[in-house]
Each structure stands twice: as structure tokens, then as C-alpha cells.
């Protein structure tokens, strides 16, 4: 039984930076191709994060999240094309301060 945990990775090894704000960038003309992201935008799910998550319409962009530091400078950009609404919500809960 003592060998059981040898190949497991401790959770603290997965620590990451947290950011004060995030911008979900979408293109309204492409949004229908990504129904889960579309639902997040049209149901105003960003509101539950109290202004920490904003939706920005950028022409021609595929759905992505830009994580911003305290100076509003982009630190990381992640594609969210294949994410569902639950994944987006979980991500924002874990990555935002």
C-alpha cells in the first residue's frame, strides 16, 4: 500500500498565477460556431464574476481569454473554442483573484 501514491503528483505542484481580470474576446459573426461560448455571452454569465470578467467583441477573432494583470496588461491568452460553459466558469473561479 505504501507504493500507491508514488506516481501521483501533489496538487500544490499545479499552482498558477491568479489574475485580477479576464477578457473573453469573441467575434459576433463567428459566435454561432461555438454554441457553448455563445451561451456564456448571451446569457451574461460573466456578470457572476462581479466585473472581473468582461466580454469584448473583436472582429475576426476566435473565442479566447486574455488574462490581465493589475496594470491591465495581457499576461496570458488562451483559446477557449472547445470549452463548454461549465469549463469557462470553473476556469474563471480558479484563475481570478
Tab-separated table of C-alpha atoms in Angstrom:
chain	number	residue	atom	x	y	z
A	1	UNK	CA	0.000	0.000	0.000
A	2	UNK	CA	2.923	2.373	0.572
A	3	UNK	CA	3.678	2.291	-3.178
A	4	UNK	CA	0.217	3.576	-4.054
A	5	UNK	CA	0.996	7.315	-4.014
A	6	UNK	CA	4.393	7.165	-5.752
A	7	UNK	CA	3.173	8.113	-9.220
A	8	UNK	CA	0.674	10.754	-8.027
A	9	UNK	CA	1.509	14.413	-8.345
A	10	UNK	CA	0.781	16.655	-5.407
A	11	UNK	CA	-1.815	19.326	-6.055
A	12	UNK	CA	0.442	22.167	-4.945
A	13	UNK	CA	2.719	21.425	-7.905
A	14	UNK	CA	-0.078	22.719	-10.149
A	15	UNK	CA	-0.162	26.204	-8.635
A	16	UNK	CA	-0.547	29.029	-11.100
A	17	UNK	CA	-0.774	32.793	-11.058
A	18	UNK	CA	-4.116	34.391	-10.366
A	19	UNK	CA	-5.174	37.495	-12.215
A	20	UNK	CA	-7.444	40.398	-11.256
A	21	UNK	CA	-9.343	40.465	-14.559
A	22	UNK	CA	-10.022	38.478	-17.694
A	23	UNK	CA	-11.420	39.429	-21.076
A	24	UNK	CA	-13.355	36.908	-23.132
A	25	UNK	CA	-12.732	38.012	-26.709
A	26	UNK	CA	-15.276	36.883	-29.283
A	27	UNK	CA	-16.394	37.791	-32.782
A	28	UNK	CA	-20.162	38.076	-33.093
A	29	UNK	CA	-20.039	36.772	-36.676
A	30	UNK	CA	-18.223	33.568	-35.580
A	31	UNK	CA	-20.018	33.098	-32.272
A	32	UNK	CA	-22.701	30.739	-33.631
A	33	UNK	CA	-19.931	28.250	-34.491
A	34	UNK	CA	-19.134	27.989	-30.769
A	35	UNK	CA	-22.515	27.362	-29.068
A	36	UNK	CA	-21.144	26.944	-25.538
A	37	UNK	CA	-19.223	30.219	-25.686
A	38	UNK	CA	-22.263	31.815	-27.310
A	39	UNK	CA	-24.412	30.694	-24.371
A	40	UNK	CA	-21.897	32.178	-21.920
A	41	UNK	CA	-22.013	35.516	-23.758
A	42	UNK	CA	-25.742	35.727	-24.485
A	43	UNK	CA	-26.818	34.590	-21.008
A	44	UNK	CA	-24.499	37.228	-19.497
A	45	UNK	CA	-22.724	34.636	-17.355
A	46	UNK	CA	-19.748	36.988	-16.959
A	47	UNK	CA	-21.873	39.078	-14.590
A	48	UNK	CA	-21.485	36.478	-11.831
A	49	UNK	CA	-17.796	37.416	-11.530
A	50	UNK	CA	-18.548	40.970	-10.433
A	51	UNK	CA	-16.747	42.854	-13.172
A	52	UNK	CA	-13.660	40.643	-13.167
A	53	UNK	CA	-14.711	39.070	-16.483
A	54	UNK	CA	-15.649	41.214	-19.451
A	55	UNK	CA	-16.771	40.201	-22.917
A	56	UNK	CA	-15.101	42.102	-25.723
A	57	UNK	CA	-16.208	41.842	-29.338
A	58	UNK	CA	-13.186	41.735	-31.636
A	59	UNK	CA	-13.775	41.304	-35.330
A	60	UNK	CA	-12.489	38.028	-36.766
A	61	UNK	CA	-11.130	36.575	-33.524
A	62	UNK	CA	-11.885	33.040	-32.414
A	63	UNK	CA	-13.010	32.747	-28.781
A	64	UNK	CA	-10.123	33.363	-26.422
A	65	UNK	CA	-9.494	34.539	-22.878
A	66	UNK	CA	-6.927	37.236	-22.157
A	67	UNK	CA	-5.774	37.259	-18.542
A	68	UNK	CA	-4.778	40.730	-17.347
A	69	UNK	CA	-2.529	41.884	-14.515
A	70	UNK	CA	-3.229	44.798	-12.156
A	71	UNK	CA	-1.969	47.247	-14.816
A	72	UNK	CA	-4.415	45.772	-17.374
A	73	UNK	CA	-1.547	44.310	-19.382
A	74	UNK	CA	-2.212	40.957	-21.013
A	75	UNK	CA	-0.198	38.213	-19.336
A	76	UNK	CA	-1.691	35.094	-20.936
A	77	UNK	CA	-4.036	34.355	-23.827
A	78	UNK	CA	-5.836	31.012	-24.062
A	79	UNK	CA	-8.051	29.620	-26.799
A	80	UNK	CA	-11.472	28.615	-25.455
A	81	UNK	CA	-13.024	27.424	-28.724
A	82	UNK	CA	-13.848	23.949	-27.435
A	83	UNK	CA	-14.720	24.882	-23.862
A	84	UNK	CA	-18.231	24.484	-22.510
A	85	UNK	CA	-19.878	26.958	-20.144
A	86	UNK	CA	-19.013	24.900	-17.048
A	87	UNK	CA	-15.349	24.826	-18.048
A	88	UNK	CA	-15.331	28.599	-18.546
A	89	UNK	CA	-16.919	29.160	-15.133
A	90	UNK	CA	-14.510	26.749	-13.398
A	91	UNK	CA	-11.555	28.368	-15.146
A	92	UNK	CA	-12.545	31.872	-14.055
A	93	UNK	CA	-13.166	30.671	-10.487
A	94	UNK	CA	-9.676	29.149	-10.320
A	95	UNK	CA	-7.654	31.757	-12.215
A	96	UNK	CA	-9.132	35.028	-10.979
A	97	UNK	CA	-8.355	36.669	-7.659
